[in-house]
Each structure stands twice: as C-alpha cells, then as structure tokens.
Short mmCIF file of C-alpha atoms in Angstrom, two decimals:
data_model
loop_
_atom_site.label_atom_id
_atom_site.label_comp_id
_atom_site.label_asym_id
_atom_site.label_seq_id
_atom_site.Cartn_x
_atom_site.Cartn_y
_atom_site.Cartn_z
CA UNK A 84 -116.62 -74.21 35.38
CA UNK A 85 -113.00 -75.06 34.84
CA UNK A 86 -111.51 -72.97 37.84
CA UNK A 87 -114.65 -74.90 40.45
CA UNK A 88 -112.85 -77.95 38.99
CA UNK A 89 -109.40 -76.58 40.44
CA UNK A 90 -110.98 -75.68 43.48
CA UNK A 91 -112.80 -79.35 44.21
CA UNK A 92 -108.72 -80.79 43.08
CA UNK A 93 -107.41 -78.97 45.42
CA UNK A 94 -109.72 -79.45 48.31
CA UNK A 95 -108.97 -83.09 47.66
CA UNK A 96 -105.35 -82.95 47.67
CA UNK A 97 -104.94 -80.89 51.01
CA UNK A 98 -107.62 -83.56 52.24
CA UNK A 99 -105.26 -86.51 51.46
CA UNK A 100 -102.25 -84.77 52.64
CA UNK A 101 -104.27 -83.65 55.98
CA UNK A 102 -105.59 -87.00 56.45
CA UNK A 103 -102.45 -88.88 56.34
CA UNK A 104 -100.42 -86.55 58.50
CA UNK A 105 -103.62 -86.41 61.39
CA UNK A 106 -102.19 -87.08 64.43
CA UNK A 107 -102.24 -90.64 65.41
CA UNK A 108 -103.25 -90.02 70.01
CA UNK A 109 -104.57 -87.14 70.72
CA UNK A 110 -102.20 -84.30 71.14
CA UNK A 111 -100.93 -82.00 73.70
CA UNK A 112 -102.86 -78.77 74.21
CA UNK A 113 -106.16 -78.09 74.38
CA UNK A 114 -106.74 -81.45 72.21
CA UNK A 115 -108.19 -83.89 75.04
CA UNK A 116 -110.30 -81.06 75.69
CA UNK A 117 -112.26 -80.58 72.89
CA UNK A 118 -112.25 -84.22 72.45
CA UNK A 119 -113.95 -84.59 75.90
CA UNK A 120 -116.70 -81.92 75.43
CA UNK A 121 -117.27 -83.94 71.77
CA UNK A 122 -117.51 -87.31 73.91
CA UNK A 123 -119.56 -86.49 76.47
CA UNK A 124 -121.93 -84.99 73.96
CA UNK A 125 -123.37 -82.09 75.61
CA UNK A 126 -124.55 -79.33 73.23
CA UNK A 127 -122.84 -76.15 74.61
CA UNK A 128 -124.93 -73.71 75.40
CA UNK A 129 -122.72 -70.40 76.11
CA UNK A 130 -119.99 -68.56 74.60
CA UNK A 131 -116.80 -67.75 75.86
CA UNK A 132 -113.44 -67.29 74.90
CA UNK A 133 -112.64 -70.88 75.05
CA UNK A 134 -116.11 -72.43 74.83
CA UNK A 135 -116.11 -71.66 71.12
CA UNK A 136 -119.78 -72.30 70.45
CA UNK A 137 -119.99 -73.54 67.11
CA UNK A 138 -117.03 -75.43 66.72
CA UNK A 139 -117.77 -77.94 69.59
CA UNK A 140 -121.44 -78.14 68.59
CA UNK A 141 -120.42 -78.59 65.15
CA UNK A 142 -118.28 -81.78 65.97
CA UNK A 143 -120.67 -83.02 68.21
CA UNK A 144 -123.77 -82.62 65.14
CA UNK A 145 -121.04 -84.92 63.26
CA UNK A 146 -120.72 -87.13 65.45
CA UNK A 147 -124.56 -87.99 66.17
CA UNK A 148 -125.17 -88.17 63.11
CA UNK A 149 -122.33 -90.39 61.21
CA UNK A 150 -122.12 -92.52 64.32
CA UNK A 151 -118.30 -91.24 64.38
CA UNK A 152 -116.40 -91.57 67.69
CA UNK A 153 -115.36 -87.95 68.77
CA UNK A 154 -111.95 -88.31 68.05
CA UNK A 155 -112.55 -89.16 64.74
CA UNK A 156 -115.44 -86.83 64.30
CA UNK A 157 -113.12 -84.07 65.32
CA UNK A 158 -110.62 -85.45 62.95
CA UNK A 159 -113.54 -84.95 59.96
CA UNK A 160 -114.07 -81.55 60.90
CA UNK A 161 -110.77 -79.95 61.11
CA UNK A 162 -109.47 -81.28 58.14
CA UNK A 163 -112.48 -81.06 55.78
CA UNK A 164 -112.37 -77.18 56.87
CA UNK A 165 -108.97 -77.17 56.21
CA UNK A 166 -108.97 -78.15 52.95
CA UNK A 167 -112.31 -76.12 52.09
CA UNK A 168 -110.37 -72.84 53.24
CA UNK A 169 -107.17 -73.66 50.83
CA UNK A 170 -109.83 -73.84 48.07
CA UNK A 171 -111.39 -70.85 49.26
CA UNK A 172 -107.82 -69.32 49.22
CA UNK A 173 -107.63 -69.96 45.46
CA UNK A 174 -111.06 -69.29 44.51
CA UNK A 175 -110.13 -65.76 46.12
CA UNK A 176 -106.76 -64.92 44.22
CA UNK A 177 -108.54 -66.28 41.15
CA UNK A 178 -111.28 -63.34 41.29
CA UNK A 179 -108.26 -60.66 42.77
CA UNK A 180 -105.82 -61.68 39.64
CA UNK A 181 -107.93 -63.68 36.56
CA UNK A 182 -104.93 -65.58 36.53
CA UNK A 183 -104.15 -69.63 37.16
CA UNK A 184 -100.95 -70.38 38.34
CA UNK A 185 -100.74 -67.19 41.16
CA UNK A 186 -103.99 -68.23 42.77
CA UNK A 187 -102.36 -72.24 42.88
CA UNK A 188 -99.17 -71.29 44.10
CA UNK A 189 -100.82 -69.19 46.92
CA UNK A 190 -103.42 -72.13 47.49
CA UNK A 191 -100.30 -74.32 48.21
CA UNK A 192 -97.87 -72.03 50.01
CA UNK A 193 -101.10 -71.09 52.16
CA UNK A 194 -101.48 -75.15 52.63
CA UNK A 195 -98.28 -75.77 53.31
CA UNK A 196 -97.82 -72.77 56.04
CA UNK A 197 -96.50 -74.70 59.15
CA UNK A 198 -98.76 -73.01 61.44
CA UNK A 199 -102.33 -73.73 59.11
CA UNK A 200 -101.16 -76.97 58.45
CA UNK A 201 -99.87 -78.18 61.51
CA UNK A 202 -103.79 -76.93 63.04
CA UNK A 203 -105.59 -79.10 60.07
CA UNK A 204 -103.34 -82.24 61.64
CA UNK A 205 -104.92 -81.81 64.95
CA UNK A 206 -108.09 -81.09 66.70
CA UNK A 207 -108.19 -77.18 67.21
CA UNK A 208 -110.79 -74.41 66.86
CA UNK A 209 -108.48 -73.02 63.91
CA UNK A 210 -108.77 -74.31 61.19
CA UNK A 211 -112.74 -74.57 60.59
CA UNK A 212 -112.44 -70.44 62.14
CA UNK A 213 -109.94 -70.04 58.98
CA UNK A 214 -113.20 -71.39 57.10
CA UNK A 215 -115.41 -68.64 57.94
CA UNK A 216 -112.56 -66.00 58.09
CA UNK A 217 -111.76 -66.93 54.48
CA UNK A 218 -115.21 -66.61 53.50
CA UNK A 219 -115.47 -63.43 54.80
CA UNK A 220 -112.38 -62.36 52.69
CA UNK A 221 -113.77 -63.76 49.94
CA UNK A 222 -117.19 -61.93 50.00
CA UNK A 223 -115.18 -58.77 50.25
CA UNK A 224 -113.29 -59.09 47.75
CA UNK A 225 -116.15 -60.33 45.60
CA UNK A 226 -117.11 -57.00 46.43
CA UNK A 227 -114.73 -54.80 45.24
CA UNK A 228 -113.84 -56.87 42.20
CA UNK A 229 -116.93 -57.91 40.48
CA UNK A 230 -118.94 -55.47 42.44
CA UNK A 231 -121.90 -57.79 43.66
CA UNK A 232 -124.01 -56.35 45.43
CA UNK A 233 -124.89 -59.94 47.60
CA UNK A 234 -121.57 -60.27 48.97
CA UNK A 235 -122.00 -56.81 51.12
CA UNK A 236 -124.71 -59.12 52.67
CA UNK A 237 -122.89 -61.84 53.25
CA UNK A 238 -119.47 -60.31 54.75
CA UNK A 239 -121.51 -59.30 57.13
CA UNK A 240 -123.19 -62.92 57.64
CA UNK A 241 -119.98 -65.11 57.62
CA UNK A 242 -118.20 -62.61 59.85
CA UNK A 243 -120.71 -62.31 62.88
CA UNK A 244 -120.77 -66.71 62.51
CA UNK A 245 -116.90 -66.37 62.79
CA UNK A 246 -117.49 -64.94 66.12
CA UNK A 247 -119.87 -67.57 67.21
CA UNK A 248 -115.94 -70.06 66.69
CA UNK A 249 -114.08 -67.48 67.90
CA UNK A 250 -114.00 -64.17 69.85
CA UNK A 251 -110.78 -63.07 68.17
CA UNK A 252 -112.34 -62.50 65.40
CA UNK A 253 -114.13 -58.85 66.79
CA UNK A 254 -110.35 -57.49 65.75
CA UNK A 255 -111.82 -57.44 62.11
CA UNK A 256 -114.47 -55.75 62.93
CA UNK A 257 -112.65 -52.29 62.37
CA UNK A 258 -112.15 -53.78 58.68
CA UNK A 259 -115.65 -54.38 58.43
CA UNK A 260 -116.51 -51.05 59.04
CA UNK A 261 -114.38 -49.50 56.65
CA UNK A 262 -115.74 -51.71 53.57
CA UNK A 263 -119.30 -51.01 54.28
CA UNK A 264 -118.53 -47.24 54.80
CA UNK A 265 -116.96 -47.80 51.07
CA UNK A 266 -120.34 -49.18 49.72
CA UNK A 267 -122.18 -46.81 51.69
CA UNK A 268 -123.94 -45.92 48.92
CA UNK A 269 -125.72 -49.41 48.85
CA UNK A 270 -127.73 -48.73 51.06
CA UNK A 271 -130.18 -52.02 51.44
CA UNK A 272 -127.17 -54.44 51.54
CA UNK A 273 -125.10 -52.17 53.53
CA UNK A 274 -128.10 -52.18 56.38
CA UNK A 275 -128.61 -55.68 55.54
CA UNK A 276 -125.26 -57.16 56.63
CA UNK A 277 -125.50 -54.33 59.47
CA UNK A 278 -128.12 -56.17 60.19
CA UNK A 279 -127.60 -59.42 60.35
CA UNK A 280 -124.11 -59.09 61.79
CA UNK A 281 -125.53 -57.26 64.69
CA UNK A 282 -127.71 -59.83 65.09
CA UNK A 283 -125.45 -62.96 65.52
CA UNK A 284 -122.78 -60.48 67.61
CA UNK A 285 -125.58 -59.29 70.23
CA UNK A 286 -126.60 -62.71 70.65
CA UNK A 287 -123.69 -63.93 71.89
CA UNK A 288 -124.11 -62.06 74.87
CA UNK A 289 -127.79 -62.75 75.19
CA UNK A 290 -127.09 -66.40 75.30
CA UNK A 291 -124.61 -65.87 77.88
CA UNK A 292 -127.10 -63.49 80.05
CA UNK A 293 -129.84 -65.87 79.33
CA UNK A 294 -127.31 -68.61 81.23
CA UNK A 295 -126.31 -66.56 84.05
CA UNK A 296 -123.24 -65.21 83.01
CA UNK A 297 -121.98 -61.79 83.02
CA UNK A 298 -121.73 -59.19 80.34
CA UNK A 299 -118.24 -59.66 79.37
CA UNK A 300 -118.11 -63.22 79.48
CA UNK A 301 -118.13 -63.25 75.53
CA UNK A 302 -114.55 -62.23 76.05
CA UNK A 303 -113.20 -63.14 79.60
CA UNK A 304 -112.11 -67.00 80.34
CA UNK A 305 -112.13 -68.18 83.78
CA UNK A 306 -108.92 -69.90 82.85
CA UNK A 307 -106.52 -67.04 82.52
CA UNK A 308 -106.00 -63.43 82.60
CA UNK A 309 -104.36 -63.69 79.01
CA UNK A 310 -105.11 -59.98 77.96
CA UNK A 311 -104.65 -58.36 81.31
CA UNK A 312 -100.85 -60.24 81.19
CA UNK A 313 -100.23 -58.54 77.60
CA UNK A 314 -99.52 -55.53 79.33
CA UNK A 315 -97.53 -56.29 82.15
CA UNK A 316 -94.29 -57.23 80.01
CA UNK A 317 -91.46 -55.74 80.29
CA UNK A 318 -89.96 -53.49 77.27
CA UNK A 319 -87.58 -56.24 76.54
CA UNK A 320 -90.13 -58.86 76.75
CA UNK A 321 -92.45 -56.66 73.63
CA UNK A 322 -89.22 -56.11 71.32
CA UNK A 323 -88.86 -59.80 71.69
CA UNK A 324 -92.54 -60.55 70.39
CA UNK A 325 -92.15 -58.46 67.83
CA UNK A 326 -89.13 -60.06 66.07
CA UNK A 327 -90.34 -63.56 67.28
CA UNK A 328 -93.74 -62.79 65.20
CA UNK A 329 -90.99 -62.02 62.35
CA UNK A 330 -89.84 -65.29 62.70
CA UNK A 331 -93.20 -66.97 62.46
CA UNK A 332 -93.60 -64.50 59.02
CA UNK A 333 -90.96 -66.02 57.70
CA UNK A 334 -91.17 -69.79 58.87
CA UNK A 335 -94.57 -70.05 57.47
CA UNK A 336 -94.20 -68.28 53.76
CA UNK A 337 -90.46 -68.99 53.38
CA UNK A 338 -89.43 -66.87 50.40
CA UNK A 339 -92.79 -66.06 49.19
CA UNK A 340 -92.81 -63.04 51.58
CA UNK A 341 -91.26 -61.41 49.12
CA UNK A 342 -94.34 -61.67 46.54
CA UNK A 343 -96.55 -61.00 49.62
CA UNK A 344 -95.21 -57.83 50.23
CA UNK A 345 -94.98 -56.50 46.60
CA UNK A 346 -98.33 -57.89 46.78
CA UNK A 347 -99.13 -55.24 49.18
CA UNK A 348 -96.96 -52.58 47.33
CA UNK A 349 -99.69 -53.47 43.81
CA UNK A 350 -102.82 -52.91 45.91
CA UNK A 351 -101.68 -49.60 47.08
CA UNK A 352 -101.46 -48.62 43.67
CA UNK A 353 -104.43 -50.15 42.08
CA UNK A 354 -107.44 -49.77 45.03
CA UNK A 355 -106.42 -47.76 47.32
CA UNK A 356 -110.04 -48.57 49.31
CA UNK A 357 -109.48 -52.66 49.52
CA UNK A 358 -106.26 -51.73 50.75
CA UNK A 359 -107.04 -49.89 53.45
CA UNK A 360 -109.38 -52.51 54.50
CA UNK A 361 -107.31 -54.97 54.53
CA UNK A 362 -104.27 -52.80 56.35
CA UNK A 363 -106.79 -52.52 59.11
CA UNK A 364 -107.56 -56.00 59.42
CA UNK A 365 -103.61 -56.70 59.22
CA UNK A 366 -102.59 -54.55 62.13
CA UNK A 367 -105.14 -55.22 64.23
CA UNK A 368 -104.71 -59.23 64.14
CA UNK A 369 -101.18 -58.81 63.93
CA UNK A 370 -100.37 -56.43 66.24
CA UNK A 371 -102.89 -58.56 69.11
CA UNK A 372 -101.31 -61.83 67.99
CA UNK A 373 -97.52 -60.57 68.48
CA UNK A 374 -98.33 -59.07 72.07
CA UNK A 375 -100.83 -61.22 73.24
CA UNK A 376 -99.41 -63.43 76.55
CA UNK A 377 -99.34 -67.02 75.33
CA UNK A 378 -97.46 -69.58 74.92
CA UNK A 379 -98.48 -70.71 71.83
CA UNK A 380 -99.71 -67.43 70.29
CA UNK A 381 -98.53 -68.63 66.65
CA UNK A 382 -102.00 -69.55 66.26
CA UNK A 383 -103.85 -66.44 66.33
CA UNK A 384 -101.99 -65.37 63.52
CA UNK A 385 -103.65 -67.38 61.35
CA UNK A 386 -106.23 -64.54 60.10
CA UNK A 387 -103.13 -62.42 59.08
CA UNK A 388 -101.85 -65.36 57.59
CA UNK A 389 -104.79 -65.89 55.12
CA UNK A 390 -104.50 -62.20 54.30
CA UNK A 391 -101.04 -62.47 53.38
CA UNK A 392 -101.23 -65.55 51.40
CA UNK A 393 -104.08 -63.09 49.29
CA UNK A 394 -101.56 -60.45 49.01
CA UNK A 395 -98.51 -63.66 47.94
CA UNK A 396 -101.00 -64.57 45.10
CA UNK A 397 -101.40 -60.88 43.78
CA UNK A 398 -97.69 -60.27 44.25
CA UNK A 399 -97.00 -63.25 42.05
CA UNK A 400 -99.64 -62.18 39.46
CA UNK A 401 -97.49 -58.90 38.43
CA UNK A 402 -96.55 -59.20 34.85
CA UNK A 403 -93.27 -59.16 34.80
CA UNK A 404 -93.08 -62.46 37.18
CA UNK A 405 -95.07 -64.28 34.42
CA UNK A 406 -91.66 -66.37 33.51
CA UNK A 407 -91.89 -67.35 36.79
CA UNK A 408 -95.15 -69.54 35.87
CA UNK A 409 -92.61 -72.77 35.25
CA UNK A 410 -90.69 -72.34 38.38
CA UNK A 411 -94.14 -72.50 40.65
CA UNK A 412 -93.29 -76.49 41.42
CA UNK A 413 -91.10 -75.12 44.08
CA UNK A 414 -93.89 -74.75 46.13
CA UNK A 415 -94.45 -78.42 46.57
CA UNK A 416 -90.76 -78.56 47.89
CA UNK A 417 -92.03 -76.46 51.25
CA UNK A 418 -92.56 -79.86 53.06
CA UNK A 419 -88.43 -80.44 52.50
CA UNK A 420 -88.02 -77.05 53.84
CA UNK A 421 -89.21 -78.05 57.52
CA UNK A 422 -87.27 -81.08 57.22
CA UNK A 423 -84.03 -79.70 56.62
CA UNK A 424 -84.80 -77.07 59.19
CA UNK A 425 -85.43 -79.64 61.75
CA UNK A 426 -82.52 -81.91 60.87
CA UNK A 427 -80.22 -78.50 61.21
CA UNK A 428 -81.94 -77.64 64.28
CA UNK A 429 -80.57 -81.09 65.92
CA UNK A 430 -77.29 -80.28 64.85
CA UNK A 431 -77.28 -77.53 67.16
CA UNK A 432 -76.43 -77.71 70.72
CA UNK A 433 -79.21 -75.57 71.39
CA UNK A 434 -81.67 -77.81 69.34
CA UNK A 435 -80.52 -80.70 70.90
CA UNK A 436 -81.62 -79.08 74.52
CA UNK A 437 -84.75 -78.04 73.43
CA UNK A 438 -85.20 -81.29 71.62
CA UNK A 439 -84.86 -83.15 74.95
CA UNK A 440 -86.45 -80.54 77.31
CA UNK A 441 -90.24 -80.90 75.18
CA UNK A 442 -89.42 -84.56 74.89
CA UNK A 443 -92.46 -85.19 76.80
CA UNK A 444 -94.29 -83.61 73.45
CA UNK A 445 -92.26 -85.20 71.09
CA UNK A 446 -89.28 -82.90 71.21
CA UNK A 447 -88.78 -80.84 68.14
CA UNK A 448 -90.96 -82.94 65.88
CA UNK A 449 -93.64 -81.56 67.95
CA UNK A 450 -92.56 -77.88 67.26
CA UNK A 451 -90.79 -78.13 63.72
CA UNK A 452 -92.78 -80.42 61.76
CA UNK A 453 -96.37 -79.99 61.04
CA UNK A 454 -97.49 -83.79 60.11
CA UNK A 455 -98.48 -84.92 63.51
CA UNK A 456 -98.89 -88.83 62.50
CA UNK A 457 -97.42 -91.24 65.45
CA UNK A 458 -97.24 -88.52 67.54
CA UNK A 459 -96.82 -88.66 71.25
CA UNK A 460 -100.33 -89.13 73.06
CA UNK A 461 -101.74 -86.87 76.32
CA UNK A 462 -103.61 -89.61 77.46
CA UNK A 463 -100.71 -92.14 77.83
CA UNK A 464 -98.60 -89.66 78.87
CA UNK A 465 -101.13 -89.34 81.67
CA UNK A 466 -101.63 -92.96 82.26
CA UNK A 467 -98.21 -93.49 82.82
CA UNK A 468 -97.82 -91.16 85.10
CA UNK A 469 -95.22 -89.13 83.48
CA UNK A 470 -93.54 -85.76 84.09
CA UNK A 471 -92.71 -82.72 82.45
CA UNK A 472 -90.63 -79.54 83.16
CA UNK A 473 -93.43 -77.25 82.37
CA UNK A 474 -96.70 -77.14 83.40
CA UNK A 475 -99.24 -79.23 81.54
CA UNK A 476 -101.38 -79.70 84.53
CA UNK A 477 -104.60 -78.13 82.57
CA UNK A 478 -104.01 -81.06 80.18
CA UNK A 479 -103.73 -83.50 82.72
CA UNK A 480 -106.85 -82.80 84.47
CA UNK A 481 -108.88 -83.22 81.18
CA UNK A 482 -107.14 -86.14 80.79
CA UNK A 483 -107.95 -87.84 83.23
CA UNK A 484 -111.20 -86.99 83.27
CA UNK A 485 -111.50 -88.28 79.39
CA UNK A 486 -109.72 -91.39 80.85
CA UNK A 487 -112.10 -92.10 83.51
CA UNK A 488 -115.21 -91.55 80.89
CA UNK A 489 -113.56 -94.01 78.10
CA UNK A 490 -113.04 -96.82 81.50
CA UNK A 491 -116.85 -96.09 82.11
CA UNK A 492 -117.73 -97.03 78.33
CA UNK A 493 -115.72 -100.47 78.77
CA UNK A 494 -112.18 -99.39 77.40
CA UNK A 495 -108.79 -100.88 78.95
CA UNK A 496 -106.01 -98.90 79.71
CA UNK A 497 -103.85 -100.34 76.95
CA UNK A 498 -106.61 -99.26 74.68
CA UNK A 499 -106.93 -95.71 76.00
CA UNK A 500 -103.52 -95.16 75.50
CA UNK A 501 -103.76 -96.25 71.43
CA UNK A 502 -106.08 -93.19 71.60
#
C-alpha cells in the first residue's frame, strides 16, 4: 500500500512540475500539427509512421469529451502520460531492487532527463509512447521477478498497443522474442500474448489495406525517405552520430551514468536471461536512434532512455552505495544543471552563434532548457511573416492552415498569435 502511495506522490509532483513548464504557443516541430489533426477533429483512420493512430485519436476522445480546446487537450495528455510513466519508472525499480530510495532517485533522474522532460512540456507522440513502453518493461520484469504468470500476457498486450503510437517500437520486438522463448515453458500465456500481440501488429496493416494503402505503409511516410537517408552518410558523418548519441547519454543522466552502467554490470551477474533481453532491446533502439537521418533524432532515444534509468535504479541499489541514501537530494539539483550549462554555453562564442542562428526558436532556450513556458510560438512566427535560416516550411504550411481554421471559428489574429 505504502509504495502505490509513492507512486500516486510522484505522479503528482512531475504533474505540477510538467504543468507549469508546458509551453505557453504552440511550439516548433511537428506541434501545430498534431494540434491541427486534434482541432479539426477527425478520427484517424490509418497508420503510418507519422499518423500515430492512437495518440491523435486519444487527444481527440479528450477533447470531445471534457469540452477541452485541442491545445489544451493535447496539453492533458502529454503530461498526464508523462507523469504516469515516471511512476511507472519507480513502481518498476521498486519490484527489480525491494528498495525505496534507488527506485525514487531513478523516478527523478528519469523525470528530470532533458529529452523526457522537455517532450512532457510539449505536444509530441513521446511521451504517452513512453507510457506504454514503460508498461511493457514493467510486465517483464514483473515477470522475471515475482514470476507472474499474467504479465507474459500482458507484455505482449501493451507492446503490440505501443505500436498502434508508434512504429518504432517493432525494434523491441527482437526483445520480445527472447523473454517469451525464456518462459517457453508457459505455454498458455506464452501463446496468449503471441496471440494477442499478433493481433494488434497485423491489424495495423489491415486497417491500412482496408483504406487503400499499400503494404508497407505501416512503416513508410510520404514525408521523407528518413531510413533510406541513414545509409547514405558518409563514414565521417556515422562516427559523428555515434559520439553525438554519447553526448545525449550524458546530457540526460548527468553523473548517474555511472550507476546505470554498474547497473548493467549487477544484472549480468544476477539474471543472466533479463539481461539479455534487455541488451537486445538496448542495441536495437540505440543503435537505430544514433544512425537514423534526423534532425532531431534525440527523441527516439527515449525507449533506451527508460531502460537505462531501470538499470540507474539497480546500479544505485548495490549495497555498498547504501551510504549514499542521504546524498540522493542531489537529484533535485538536475534542473540547476541545465541552467548552468546554458548560461556557460552563452559564454561561448560558439553558443552565442548558435544562440542567434535558432533565434527564430528561441535560441538556446529552445535547445538547452527543457521548461518550454513563454516560449516562442509557430503560429505568430507565421503570422508575422518571419524568416528562418533553415527550413521550417513543413511547419509553416500546417500553420497556416491551423491559422485559417481558428479565423473560420471567429478568432483575430492577435488572438491566434497568444496561441
């Protein structure tokens, strides 16, 4: 009872930090876009890579039935998932260690992450696909720990939702396979989450057919040829992803890498068969993440990210750290840590160019600090008619289109741009 009273605290704490540092107009990205699909109300009825089914239709669902405009129904959803999934976090170290203050400490360091938190401050897909991807590593764990038998069923159910959100998620499916083949011997619950896995997979592709789409629309965007550019880099351009995704690593979990990866080091040693499920889940969303030809890639590290903030929490739970219960605060002192980075950054020549080259974003703020509160808007940006020395057009065009929508429903320009 006492550790679902930690959990609902700290859902409500990440809640109230979310909430007040939500971005105040809608963000650059694919922001406007989501928001438009939520205003126009539409239920979508395929799934692509950058439909993501249930995520829209979710939104939309809240906002039809709280009355909610869709920014702020988007708003509800991202950071109620967000918080749920740093519960979820602890709830998860709690059953891997039996102990209090790891499973905290990971909850927060996990909250705090810049790229997790600076998702829960805007509207993305992320953050409510962290909720199912951390309920999937939670029923897995469940698993292996406390050996119930139900969980085998319902890996397999919150994994094939997870790709109803998002596509990426088909890089855990290697993972997937490995635990059942470890509970083999179960058989009903084994076929069971076969099963119903199977189910919710195939039908993403039925739906699709069933709209006249093609077979591999599930995973092609008519937007990009993101995956077919991940291989035409140069060698250069791949040894600079790799230590750029090092950088990520280490702007996200700060010191605590170290506890992550003796984290790693203790599950070697102690179950050998949750490691190796969890290796294969590591490499393949890490090693897609690092390559993959975005700009803004960070994101799809975010399953890795979970899984590491497991392993920080187990790496912190080794006996002999125990006198480092009273230092734990420190944790709360991340937030400080990507202020002083930022300030240091604009002491830099070089972070005073990039600061004025994404000025059109917000500069630095934009890419340094994960509250997102009086942010700079998309839609004024596009109602003022200003420029920028990359190419935003895809933003633009929703823009405007959101813009045009709002002016149908009786809004002024002045109060668009609030937005």
């Amino acid at each position: 009872m006492l550790k679902n009273l930690y959990a609902v605290f700290i859902f409500f704490i990440f809640l109230a930090i979310y909430y007040a540092g939500s971005f105040t107009k809608i963000p650059f990205a694919d922001c406007v876009g989501f928001v438009l699909d939520a205003e126009k109300g539409k239920w979508i009825t395929t799934s692509t890579a950058t439909t993501h089914f249930l995520y829209i239709n979710t939104v939309i669902f809240i906002k039809n039935l709280t009355g909610l405009s869709a920014i702020e129904a988007s708003r509800l959803v991202v950071i109620f998932s967000g918080a749920a999934t740093v519960s979820i976090i602890y709830l998860t170290v709690k059953c891997l260690t039996k102990k209090e203050w790891p499973s905290i400490t990971a909850a927060f360091v996990f909250g705090f992450s810049f790229s997790f938190w600076r998702n829960a401050e805007i509207v993305e897909v992320y953050t409510y696909n962290s909720l199912w991807l951390s309920l999937f590593f939670f029923s897995m764990i469940k698993t292996f720990i406390e050996k119930k038998k139900n969980y085998i069923f319902l890996s397999g159910l919150f994994l094939g939702i997870s790709l109803w959100v998002h596509i990426q998620n088909i890089l855990l499916i290697p993972a997937f396979l490995i635990f059942l083949f470890y509970f083999r011997n179960e058989k009903k619950m084994v076929l069971g989450s076969i099963l119903i896995f199977g189910f919710l997979f195939s039908s993403l592709f039925i739906l699709n057919i069933s709209q006249g789409l093609s077979f591999n629309s599930v995973y092609n965007s008519e937007h990009g040829n993101w995956v077919e550019d991940s291989f035409k880099k140069t060698f250069l351009q791949y040894v600079k992803d790799f230590f750029g995704s090092f950088a990520y690593l280490i702007y996200n979990f700060n010191a605590f890498i170290f506890f992550g990866i003796t984290g790693v080091i203790l599950l070697y040693g102690s179950n050998r068969k949750m490691f190796f499920v969890f290796l294969t889940g590591s490499v393949c969303v890490y090693g897609f993440s690092t390559f993959y030809a975005v700009s803004d890639n960070y994101v799809f590290f975010l399953a890795f990210n979970i899984i590491f903030a497991l392993s920080i929490g187990y790496g912190l739970a080794v006996p002999k750290y125990d006198h480092l219960k009273k230092f734990t605060w420190v944790c709360l002192l991340i937030p400080f840590g990507y202020l002083m980075a930022y300030k240091m950054a604009l002491l830099t020549e070089k972070g005073r160019e990039i600061h004025a080259f994404k000025q059109h974003k917000g500069g630095l703020n934009y890419y340094m600090l994960p509250w997102m509160n009086d942010n700079v808007g998309i839609l004024e940006f596009t109602i003022d008619k200003r420029t920028a020395p990359e190419p935003v057009h895809w933003m633009v065009t929703s823009a405007r289109e959101y813009i045009e929508l709002l002016k149908s429903k009786g809004y002024t320009e002045e109060e668009i741009k609030k937005l």
